[in-house]
Coordinates of C-alpha atoms in Angstrom, one line a residue:
Chain A
M86 CA 154.0 0.6 -126.3
I87 CA 154.7 -2.8 -127.8
S88 CA 151.5 -4.8 -127.9
S89 CA 151.6 -8.6 -127.7
A90 CA 148.1 -8.8 -129.4
N91 CA 149.6 -9.6 -132.9
S92 CA 151.5 -12.7 -131.8
S93 CA 148.2 -14.4 -131.0
S94 CA 149.7 -17.9 -131.5
S95 CA 151.8 -17.6 -128.4
R96 CA 149.2 -15.9 -126.2
S97 CA 148.6 -17.9 -123.1
R98 CA 146.8 -17.6 -119.9
V99 CA 150.0 -16.4 -118.3
D100 CA 150.2 -13.5 -120.7
A101 CA 146.6 -12.6 -120.0
A102 CA 147.3 -12.4 -116.3
L103 CA 150.7 -10.8 -116.6
R104 CA 149.7 -7.8 -118.5
P105 CA 147.2 -6.3 -116.0
A106 CA 149.4 -7.2 -113.1
L107 CA 152.4 -5.4 -114.6
F108 CA 150.1 -2.5 -115.5
A109 CA 149.0 -2.3 -111.9
L110 CA 152.6 -2.3 -110.7
A111 CA 153.6 0.4 -113.1
T112 CA 150.6 2.5 -112.2
A113 CA 151.3 2.1 -108.5
S114 CA 154.9 3.4 -108.9
A115 CA 153.8 6.3 -111.0
A116 CA 151.0 7.1 -108.5
L117 CA 153.5 7.0 -105.6
L118 CA 155.6 9.7 -107.2
A119 CA 152.5 11.8 -107.9
L120 CA 151.4 11.3 -104.3
V121 CA 154.7 12.5 -103.0
L122 CA 154.5 15.6 -105.1
L123 CA 150.9 16.2 -104.1
F124 CA 151.8 15.7 -100.5
L125 CA 154.8 18.2 -100.7
A126 CA 152.7 20.8 -102.4
G127 CA 149.8 20.3 -100.0
E128 CA 152.0 20.6 -96.9
S129 CA 153.8 23.6 -98.2
W130 CA 150.5 25.3 -99.3
P131 CA 149.9 27.2 -96.0
A132 CA 153.2 29.0 -96.4
L133 CA 152.7 29.6 -100.2
A134 CA 149.2 30.8 -99.7
E135 CA 149.9 33.1 -96.8
G136 CA 152.7 35.1 -98.1
G137 CA 152.9 34.0 -101.7
W138 CA 155.9 32.3 -103.3
R139 CA 157.8 35.7 -103.3
R140 CA 158.5 35.4 -99.6
F141 CA 160.8 32.5 -100.4
L142 CA 162.8 34.5 -102.8
A143 CA 162.8 38.0 -101.4
S144 CA 162.8 37.7 -97.6
D145 CA 165.3 39.2 -95.3
G146 CA 167.2 36.0 -94.5
W147 CA 165.9 32.7 -93.0
Y148 CA 164.3 33.5 -89.6
P149 CA 161.3 31.3 -89.4
A150 CA 160.3 32.6 -86.0
S151 CA 159.7 36.1 -87.4
G152 CA 158.3 34.9 -90.7
D153 CA 161.3 35.3 -93.0
F154 CA 161.9 32.4 -95.3
D155 CA 164.5 33.3 -97.9
L156 CA 165.5 30.1 -99.7
W157 CA 168.1 31.6 -102.1
P158 CA 171.2 31.2 -99.9
M159 CA 170.4 27.6 -99.2
A160 CA 169.7 26.9 -102.9
W161 CA 173.0 28.4 -103.9
A162 CA 174.8 26.5 -101.2
T163 CA 173.2 23.2 -102.3
L164 CA 174.2 23.8 -105.9
A165 CA 177.7 24.9 -104.9
A166 CA 178.3 21.8 -102.8
A167 CA 177.0 19.4 -105.5
T168 CA 179.0 21.1 -108.3
G169 CA 182.2 21.2 -106.3
A170 CA 181.8 17.5 -105.4
L171 CA 181.3 16.6 -109.0
A172 CA 184.3 18.7 -110.1
I173 CA 186.5 16.5 -107.8
A174 CA 184.8 13.2 -108.3
L175 CA 184.5 13.3 -112.1
P176 CA 188.2 13.4 -113.0
L177 CA 189.1 11.0 -110.2
G178 CA 186.3 8.6 -111.1
V179 CA 186.8 8.6 -114.9
G180 CA 190.6 8.5 -114.5
G181 CA 190.3 5.5 -112.2
A182 CA 187.9 3.8 -114.6
I183 CA 190.2 4.3 -117.6
F184 CA 193.1 3.0 -115.6
T185 CA 191.3 -0.2 -114.5
R186 CA 189.9 -0.8 -118.0
F187 CA 193.0 -0.2 -120.1
Y188 CA 196.1 0.0 -118.0
A189 CA 195.8 -2.0 -114.8
P190 CA 196.7 -5.7 -114.6
P191 CA 193.5 -7.7 -114.1
P192 CA 193.9 -8.6 -110.4
L193 CA 194.6 -5.0 -109.5
A194 CA 191.5 -3.9 -111.6
A195 CA 189.3 -6.4 -109.9
A196 CA 190.5 -5.3 -106.4
F197 CA 190.0 -1.7 -107.3
R198 CA 186.4 -2.4 -108.5
R199 CA 185.6 -4.3 -105.3
L200 CA 187.0 -1.4 -103.2
L201 CA 184.7 1.0 -105.0
G202 CA 181.8 -1.2 -104.4
L203 CA 182.6 -1.2 -100.7
L204 CA 183.0 2.5 -100.7
A205 CA 179.5 2.9 -102.3
G206 CA 178.0 0.8 -99.5
I207 CA 179.3 2.9 -96.6
P208 CA 176.3 4.6 -94.9
S209 CA 176.4 8.4 -95.3
V210 CA 176.3 9.0 -91.5
V211 CA 179.7 7.2 -91.2
F212 CA 181.2 9.6 -93.7
G213 CA 179.6 12.4 -91.7
L214 CA 181.1 11.2 -88.4
W215 CA 184.5 10.8 -90.0
G216 CA 184.2 14.3 -91.5
L217 CA 183.2 15.8 -88.2
T218 CA 185.9 14.2 -86.1
V219 CA 188.8 14.0 -88.6
L220 CA 188.4 16.3 -91.6
V221 CA 186.8 19.3 -89.9
P222 CA 189.4 19.6 -87.1
I223 CA 192.2 19.4 -89.8
L224 CA 190.5 22.2 -91.8
A225 CA 189.8 24.1 -88.5
R226 CA 193.5 24.2 -87.7
W227 CA 194.2 25.7 -91.1
Q228 CA 191.1 27.8 -91.9
P229 CA 188.8 28.1 -88.9
P230 CA 186.0 27.3 -88.3
G231 CA 186.6 24.2 -90.4
T232 CA 182.9 23.4 -90.8
S233 CA 182.5 24.8 -94.3
L234 CA 181.6 24.5 -97.9
A235 CA 185.0 22.9 -98.5
A236 CA 184.3 20.2 -95.9
A237 CA 180.9 19.5 -97.5
I238 CA 182.4 19.3 -101.0
L239 CA 185.2 16.9 -99.9
I240 CA 182.8 14.6 -98.1
L241 CA 180.3 14.6 -101.0
A242 CA 183.1 14.0 -103.5
L243 CA 184.1 10.9 -101.5
M244 CA 180.5 9.7 -101.4
V245 CA 179.7 10.1 -105.1
L246 CA 183.1 8.9 -106.3
P247 CA 182.1 5.2 -106.5
T248 CA 179.0 6.2 -108.5
V249 CA 181.0 8.1 -111.1
A250 CA 183.8 5.5 -111.2
L251 CA 181.6 2.4 -111.5
T252 CA 179.2 3.9 -114.1
A253 CA 182.2 5.1 -116.1
D254 CA 183.8 1.7 -115.8
S255 CA 180.8 -0.1 -117.1
A256 CA 180.3 2.5 -119.9
L257 CA 183.9 1.8 -121.0
A258 CA 183.3 -1.9 -120.8
A259 CA 180.3 -1.5 -123.1
V260 CA 182.4 0.0 -125.9
P261 CA 182.2 -2.6 -128.7
P262 CA 185.5 -4.7 -128.7
D263 CA 185.5 -4.5 -132.5
W264 CA 186.1 -0.7 -132.3
L265 CA 189.0 -1.1 -130.0
A266 CA 190.4 -3.9 -132.2
G267 CA 189.9 -1.7 -135.2
A268 CA 191.8 1.2 -133.6
H269 CA 194.6 -1.2 -132.7
A270 CA 194.7 -2.5 -136.2
L271 CA 195.0 1.0 -137.6
G272 CA 198.1 1.4 -135.5
L273 CA 196.7 3.8 -132.9
T274 CA 198.6 4.1 -129.7
R275 CA 196.8 3.1 -126.5
S276 CA 196.3 6.7 -125.4
A277 CA 194.8 7.6 -128.8
T278 CA 192.5 4.6 -128.6
V279 CA 191.4 5.6 -125.1
L280 CA 190.9 9.3 -125.8
R281 CA 189.6 9.2 -129.4
V282 CA 187.7 6.0 -129.5
A283 CA 186.7 4.6 -126.1
L284 CA 185.9 7.9 -124.3
P285 CA 183.7 9.4 -127.0
A286 CA 181.8 6.1 -127.3
A287 CA 181.3 5.9 -123.6
R288 CA 180.3 9.6 -123.3
A289 CA 176.6 9.0 -122.7
G290 CA 177.2 6.5 -120.0
I291 CA 179.7 8.7 -118.2
A292 CA 177.4 11.7 -118.4
G293 CA 174.5 9.6 -117.1
G294 CA 176.6 8.5 -114.1
A295 CA 177.7 12.1 -113.4
L296 CA 174.1 13.2 -113.3
L297 CA 173.2 10.3 -111.0
A298 CA 176.0 11.4 -108.8
A299 CA 174.9 15.0 -108.9
A300 CA 171.4 13.9 -107.8
R301 CA 172.9 12.0 -104.9
A302 CA 175.0 15.0 -103.9
L303 CA 172.0 17.3 -104.0
G304 CA 169.9 14.9 -101.9
E305 CA 172.6 13.9 -99.3
T306 CA 171.6 15.1 -95.8
M307 CA 173.3 13.6 -92.8
A308 CA 176.9 13.8 -93.8
V309 CA 176.5 17.4 -95.0
L310 CA 174.6 18.4 -91.9
M311 CA 177.5 17.3 -89.8
V312 CA 180.3 19.1 -91.6
A313 CA 178.9 22.1 -93.4
G314 CA 178.3 24.4 -90.4
N315 CA 174.7 25.0 -91.3
V316 CA 174.8 28.8 -91.1
V317 CA 172.3 30.3 -93.6
Q318 CA 174.3 32.5 -95.9
T319 CA 175.1 32.8 -99.6
P320 CA 178.4 31.0 -100.1
T321 CA 181.1 33.6 -100.7
G322 CA 184.2 31.4 -100.0
L323 CA 185.2 27.8 -99.8
F324 CA 185.9 28.1 -96.1
E325 CA 182.6 29.8 -95.1
P326 CA 180.0 27.7 -93.4
V327 CA 176.8 27.1 -95.4
R328 CA 173.5 25.3 -95.0
V329 CA 172.1 23.1 -97.8
L330 CA 168.3 22.5 -98.3
T331 CA 168.3 18.9 -97.0
A332 CA 170.1 19.9 -93.8
N333 CA 167.7 22.7 -93.3
I334 CA 164.8 20.2 -93.3
A335 CA 166.6 17.7 -91.1
L336 CA 167.7 20.4 -88.6
E337 CA 164.4 22.1 -88.0
M338 CA 161.6 19.7 -88.9
A339 CA 161.3 18.1 -85.5
Y340 CA 160.8 21.5 -83.9
A341 CA 158.7 23.3 -86.6
A342 CA 155.0 24.0 -86.4
G343 CA 152.6 26.0 -88.5
T344 CA 154.1 28.2 -91.2
H345 CA 157.6 27.2 -90.3
R346 CA 156.8 23.6 -91.0
A347 CA 155.1 24.5 -94.3
A348 CA 158.2 26.5 -95.3
L349 CA 160.3 23.4 -94.7
F350 CA 158.1 21.5 -97.0
A351 CA 158.5 24.3 -99.5
S352 CA 162.3 23.8 -99.3
G353 CA 161.6 20.1 -100.0
L354 CA 159.6 21.1 -103.0
L355 CA 162.4 23.3 -104.3
L356 CA 164.9 20.4 -103.9
T357 CA 162.6 18.0 -105.7
A358 CA 162.3 20.6 -108.5
L359 CA 166.1 20.7 -108.7
V360 CA 166.4 17.0 -108.9
A361 CA 163.6 16.8 -111.5
L362 CA 165.4 19.4 -113.6
L363 CA 168.6 17.2 -113.4
A364 CA 166.7 14.0 -114.4
W365 CA 165.2 15.9 -117.3
S366 CA 168.5 17.1 -118.5
A367 CA 169.9 13.6 -118.0
A368 CA 167.2 12.3 -120.3
R369 CA 168.0 15.0 -122.9
V370 CA 171.7 14.1 -122.8
G371 CA 170.9 10.4 -123.4
E372 CA 168.6 11.3 -126.3
R373 CA 171.1 13.5 -128.0
T374 CA 173.9 11.0 -127.8
N375 CA 171.8 8.1 -128.9
A376 CA 170.4 9.9 -131.9
Chain B
M1064 CA 142.3 -4.5 -116.1
R1065 CA 140.4 -1.9 -114.2
S1066 CA 138.9 -4.4 -111.9
S1067 CA 142.3 -5.8 -110.9
I1068 CA 143.4 -2.3 -109.9
T1069 CA 140.3 -1.9 -107.8
R1070 CA 141.0 -5.3 -106.2
T1071 CA 144.6 -4.4 -105.3
A1072 CA 143.5 -1.2 -103.8
A1073 CA 140.8 -2.9 -101.8
L1074 CA 143.3 -5.4 -100.5
L1075 CA 145.7 -2.6 -99.4
C1076 CA 142.9 -0.8 -97.6
A1077 CA 141.9 -4.0 -95.8
L1078 CA 145.5 -4.5 -94.6
C1079 CA 145.7 -1.0 -93.3
F1080 CA 142.5 -1.4 -91.3
A1081 CA 143.6 -4.8 -89.9
A1082 CA 146.9 -3.2 -88.6
G1083 CA 145.0 -0.3 -87.0
A1084 CA 142.5 -2.5 -85.2
Q1085 CA 145.1 -3.9 -82.8
A1086 CA 144.9 -1.4 -79.9
A1087 CA 145.5 -1.7 -76.2
D1088 CA 142.8 -1.4 -73.6
E1089 CA 144.1 1.9 -72.2
R1090 CA 146.2 4.4 -74.0
L1091 CA 148.2 7.4 -72.9
V1092 CA 149.4 9.8 -75.7
L1093 CA 152.3 12.1 -74.9
T1094 CA 153.5 14.7 -77.5
G1095 CA 155.9 17.6 -77.5
S1096 CA 159.5 18.5 -76.6
S1097 CA 162.1 16.3 -78.2
T1098 CA 164.3 16.9 -75.2
V1099 CA 161.8 15.3 -72.9
A1100 CA 160.6 12.6 -75.4
P1101 CA 163.5 10.1 -74.9
L1102 CA 163.1 10.3 -71.1
A1103 CA 159.3 10.0 -71.3
L1104 CA 159.7 7.0 -73.6
E1105 CA 161.8 5.2 -71.0
I1106 CA 159.4 6.1 -68.2
G1107 CA 156.5 5.0 -70.3
K1108 CA 158.1 1.6 -70.9
R1109 CA 158.6 1.0 -67.2
F1110 CA 155.0 2.3 -66.5
E1111 CA 153.7 -0.2 -69.1
R1112 CA 155.6 -3.0 -67.5
E1113 CA 154.1 -2.2 -64.1
N1114 CA 150.6 -1.6 -65.5
P1115 CA 149.7 -4.4 -67.9
G1116 CA 147.1 -3.3 -70.5
V1117 CA 148.3 0.3 -70.6
R1118 CA 150.1 1.6 -73.7
V1119 CA 152.1 4.8 -73.6
D1120 CA 152.6 6.5 -77.0
V1121 CA 155.4 9.2 -77.1
Q1122 CA 155.7 11.5 -80.1
S1123 CA 158.1 14.4 -80.3
G1124 CA 157.5 17.7 -82.1
G1125 CA 158.7 20.5 -79.9
S1126 CA 157.5 22.1 -76.7
S1127 CA 155.0 24.4 -78.5
R1128 CA 153.3 21.3 -80.0
G1129 CA 153.2 19.7 -76.5
V1130 CA 151.5 22.7 -75.0
N1131 CA 149.0 23.0 -78.0
D1132 CA 148.2 19.3 -78.0
A1133 CA 147.6 19.2 -74.3
R1134 CA 145.2 22.2 -74.6
S1135 CA 143.4 20.9 -77.6
G1136 CA 143.1 17.4 -76.1
L1137 CA 145.1 15.8 -79.0
A1138 CA 147.4 14.5 -76.4
D1139 CA 146.7 13.3 -72.8
I1140 CA 150.0 14.9 -71.7
G1141 CA 152.1 17.5 -73.4
M1142 CA 155.9 17.6 -72.9
A1143 CA 157.6 21.0 -72.6
S1144 CA 161.3 21.6 -71.9
R1145 CA 160.6 25.0 -70.5
A1146 CA 158.4 26.7 -67.9
L1147 CA 154.9 27.7 -68.9
E1148 CA 154.4 31.2 -70.2
P1149 CA 151.9 33.7 -68.7
A1150 CA 149.6 33.0 -71.7
E1151 CA 149.6 29.3 -70.7
A1152 CA 148.4 29.8 -67.2
D1153 CA 145.3 27.7 -67.9
L1154 CA 147.4 24.6 -67.9
N1155 CA 149.2 22.5 -65.2
A1156 CA 152.9 21.8 -65.4
D1157 CA 154.5 19.1 -63.4
A1158 CA 158.3 19.0 -63.5
I1159 CA 159.9 15.5 -63.8
A1160 CA 163.5 16.7 -64.0
M1161 CA 165.8 19.7 -64.5
D1162 CA 168.2 20.4 -67.3
G1163 CA 171.0 23.0 -67.1
I1164 CA 172.6 24.7 -70.1
G1165 CA 176.3 25.4 -69.9
L1166 CA 178.8 27.2 -72.1
I1167 CA 181.6 24.8 -73.3
V1168 CA 185.0 25.5 -74.8
H1169 CA 187.9 23.3 -75.9
A1170 CA 189.9 21.8 -73.0
D1171 CA 193.1 23.5 -74.4
N1172 CA 191.5 26.9 -74.2
P1173 CA 193.1 28.8 -71.3
V1174 CA 190.1 31.1 -70.8
H1175 CA 188.4 29.9 -67.6
T1176 CA 185.6 32.4 -67.2
L1177 CA 183.5 34.8 -69.3
D1178 CA 181.1 37.4 -68.0
A1179 CA 177.7 38.0 -69.5
D1180 CA 178.8 41.0 -71.5
Q1181 CA 181.7 39.0 -73.0
V1182 CA 179.4 36.2 -74.0
R1183 CA 177.1 38.7 -75.6
A1184 CA 179.9 40.3 -77.5
I1185 CA 181.2 36.9 -78.7
Y1186 CA 177.8 35.7 -79.8
T1187 CA 176.9 39.0 -81.6
G1188 CA 180.3 39.0 -83.5
A1189 CA 181.7 42.1 -81.7
L1190 CA 184.6 40.0 -80.3
T1191 CA 186.1 37.6 -82.8
N1192 CA 189.4 36.7 -81.2
W1193 CA 190.2 34.9 -78.0
K1194 CA 193.0 37.5 -77.4
A1195 CA 190.3 40.1 -76.4
V1196 CA 189.2 38.0 -73.4
G1197 CA 192.7 37.0 -72.2
G1198 CA 193.2 33.9 -74.4
P1199 CA 195.6 33.1 -77.2
D1200 CA 195.6 34.8 -80.6
R1201 CA 193.0 32.5 -82.2
R1202 CA 189.7 33.2 -84.1
I1203 CA 186.6 32.4 -82.1
T1204 CA 184.2 29.9 -83.7
V1205 CA 180.7 30.6 -82.4
V1206 CA 178.5 27.5 -82.2
N1207 CA 174.8 28.2 -82.1
K1208 CA 171.6 26.0 -82.0
A1209 CA 169.2 25.6 -84.9
E1210 CA 166.0 27.6 -84.8
G1211 CA 163.1 26.1 -83.0
R1212 CA 165.1 24.4 -80.2
S1213 CA 164.1 25.4 -76.7
T1214 CA 167.8 25.4 -75.7
L1215 CA 168.3 28.3 -78.2
A1216 CA 165.2 30.1 -76.9
L1217 CA 166.5 29.8 -73.3
F1218 CA 170.0 30.9 -74.1
L1219 CA 168.7 34.0 -76.1
H1220 CA 166.3 34.9 -73.3
H1221 CA 169.0 34.6 -70.6
F1222 CA 171.4 36.9 -72.4
G1223 CA 168.7 39.2 -73.8
L1224 CA 169.5 38.5 -77.4
T1225 CA 167.5 37.8 -80.5
N1226 CA 168.5 35.2 -83.1
R1227 CA 169.0 37.9 -85.7
Q1228 CA 171.8 39.5 -83.7
I1229 CA 173.8 36.3 -83.4
R1230 CA 176.7 35.8 -85.8
A1231 CA 177.5 32.1 -85.7
Q1232 CA 180.0 30.1 -87.7
V1233 CA 178.4 26.7 -86.9
V1234 CA 174.8 25.9 -86.4
I1235 CA 174.1 22.5 -84.8
G1236 CA 171.2 20.2 -84.1
D1237 CA 171.7 18.1 -81.0
N1238 CA 174.0 18.3 -78.0
E1239 CA 176.4 15.5 -79.2
Q1240 CA 177.0 17.3 -82.4
G1241 CA 177.8 20.5 -80.5
I1242 CA 180.2 18.7 -78.2
K1243 CA 182.0 17.0 -81.1
T1244 CA 182.2 20.3 -82.9
V1245 CA 183.8 22.1 -79.9
A1246 CA 186.1 19.1 -79.1
G1247 CA 187.5 19.3 -82.7
N1248 CA 188.1 23.0 -82.7
P1249 CA 190.3 24.8 -80.1
G1250 CA 188.7 28.1 -80.9
A1251 CA 185.1 27.1 -80.6
I1252 CA 182.5 28.1 -78.0
G1253 CA 179.1 26.5 -77.7
Y1254 CA 176.3 25.8 -75.2
V1255 CA 174.8 22.4 -74.5
S1256 CA 173.0 20.4 -71.8
I1257 CA 175.2 20.2 -68.7
G1258 CA 174.4 16.6 -68.0
T1259 CA 175.6 15.5 -71.4
A1260 CA 178.7 17.7 -71.3
E1261 CA 179.7 16.4 -67.8
F1262 CA 179.3 12.8 -68.9
D1263 CA 181.4 13.4 -72.1
Q1264 CA 184.1 15.3 -70.1
A1265 CA 184.3 12.3 -67.8
Q1266 CA 184.8 10.1 -70.8
G1267 CA 187.9 12.1 -71.8
V1268 CA 186.3 14.3 -74.5
P1269 CA 188.5 17.5 -74.6
I1270 CA 185.9 20.1 -73.6
R1271 CA 185.5 22.3 -70.5
L1272 CA 182.3 23.8 -69.0
L1273 CA 182.5 27.5 -68.1
P1274 CA 181.0 28.8 -64.9
M1275 CA 178.1 31.2 -65.3
G1276 CA 177.6 34.2 -63.0
G1277 CA 180.4 32.7 -60.8
I1278 CA 178.6 29.4 -60.3
A1279 CA 180.2 26.3 -61.6
A1280 CA 178.3 24.4 -64.3
T1281 CA 177.7 21.1 -62.5
V1282 CA 174.7 18.8 -62.2
D1283 CA 174.7 19.4 -58.5
N1284 CA 174.3 23.2 -58.9
V1285 CA 171.5 22.6 -61.3
A1286 CA 169.8 20.3 -58.9
S1287 CA 170.0 22.8 -56.0
G1288 CA 168.7 25.5 -58.3
R1289 CA 171.7 27.8 -57.9
F1290 CA 172.8 27.6 -61.5
P1291 CA 171.2 30.5 -63.4
L1292 CA 170.7 28.9 -66.9
A1293 CA 168.4 25.9 -66.1
R1294 CA 165.0 24.8 -67.3
P1295 CA 162.4 22.4 -66.0
L1296 CA 161.3 19.4 -68.1
N1297 CA 157.5 19.6 -67.7
L1298 CA 154.5 17.4 -68.2
V1299 CA 151.7 19.6 -69.2
T1300 CA 148.0 18.8 -68.6
T1301 CA 144.7 20.6 -68.7
G1302 CA 142.7 21.5 -65.6
T1303 CA 141.1 18.1 -64.8
P1304 CA 143.3 15.1 -65.8
G1305 CA 141.9 11.6 -65.6
P1306 CA 143.0 9.0 -63.1
L1307 CA 145.4 7.3 -65.4
V1308 CA 147.1 10.6 -66.4
R1309 CA 147.4 11.5 -62.7
R1310 CA 148.9 8.1 -61.9
F1311 CA 151.5 8.4 -64.8
I1312 CA 152.6 11.9 -63.6
A1313 CA 153.0 10.7 -60.0
F1314 CA 155.0 7.8 -61.3
A1315 CA 157.2 10.0 -63.5
R1316 CA 158.0 12.3 -60.5
S1317 CA 158.7 9.4 -58.1
E1318 CA 161.9 7.8 -56.8
R1319 CA 161.3 4.8 -59.1
V1320 CA 162.4 6.6 -62.2
R1321 CA 165.4 8.5 -60.8
D1322 CA 167.9 6.1 -62.5
L1323 CA 166.2 6.8 -65.9
V1324 CA 166.5 10.5 -65.4
R1325 CA 170.2 10.1 -64.7
E1326 CA 170.7 7.8 -67.7
Q1327 CA 169.4 10.5 -70.0
F1328 CA 171.9 13.0 -68.4
F1329 CA 169.2 15.1 -66.8
V1330 CA 169.1 16.2 -63.2
P1331 CA 166.6 14.6 -60.8
L1332 CA 164.3 16.9 -58.8
A1333 CA 165.7 18.0 -55.5
R1334 CA 163.9 16.3 -52.6

């Protein structure tokens, strides 16, 4: 923590008031997160205490009415959907960012960036509705039933594409111009400059954007709920219906009571753990590349 | 520094209390079935307008919660989208509307009728192609409801199935999602509220309701009680409800809210 105590000459009444106020704000936001975690743990406690955490890992499927709460199939489905979405969005987004930064004429690049900003602002339920009424019927004609892991991946890829592209774009923009000029002066071709200078320098920013996108893909609810089919089963193929953890909560929460409700909070806890793991690895990636 | 935190916390608490202190003179709390809740909310609004000073609070959370809350006194009135079970005979149930559940297929599907055994075979995964029931060579997409919904419970009970036996390809939440899923897939079969399906069909959505037990799935047949797969939408109370509760129930069953019942695609009680 950087203390302002040493620069006593500039200490004013404003500083004296600002410090406790900012401290209170910082404490409040940290406390909020702690409260959310405590709440999740508290609400899922009845299910955890009654059958132990094992019931979430070794039950005979997800049949809340008869007390079976196996979370594995949904955890796998969640990871598969997020990974698949990134696998599509990453090359598209980074490719698009390189194009706008190094190859596109400025008016086209500006239009492209504005388009991505617009795409980022579309509410997820709109993507879901489009997926349900356009994408799923197309898939259904080819590989019934249509509502599937593939549909979820495609919709999620569309939703996280702007995040990937915009963060990659600003990471590339932050590459020091001297380096690019130096590469040019050394007689490197444009492709070599991009691949050997700009991309390695922007690596941390691109990775950060990818992890941000992954977190969004893990947490997305409505759009996936509408296109994934929501059958609880371990994904075995792209065209099989799956249910992700968020959809599970949204589908059943309004109707759940007792242990069933607690089990839904436990799936929320698992999801939070997944996102926390992701945030932690994002921090690690940032540290390593900055060091 | 510490004192400023305490002060902030105190201010927040004060704000919360101030917000909570604004309460109406008389309050009716309804909890339970999310099928009944939207209708109860509309009826509540009209009841508030005709009875100034009364506030009607509607919270959804499933039929079981409605029954439990009515019994424990947490709610003045519980909402249940099913008939009371024998274990719940200590409570009163007053129906405010009926709801029928009908099987729907895509409008292009040439299959016009399925008997109960065929429906059972389709939903348990024994039949996976429409060819087996006289349709085209097309895979069947079974659309089921998510666990906890009373529509699912009623459907399972009617066909004598358990949720474990069902092999579904799509699990849906509400009726509209089910209708959109079937409308977008010529091989799909699902079951939804008849009122909603009839309305969407009239709007040109490509779905078709299948008859059940030889009786056409129409709102009229639900109203007359002939349609086999129907359920009452009940208001549940304990033995001795107060005067305000009795007045609300009488209002909810009266002619004055029939338009609201129809607007929510339910079937008004037969007179």
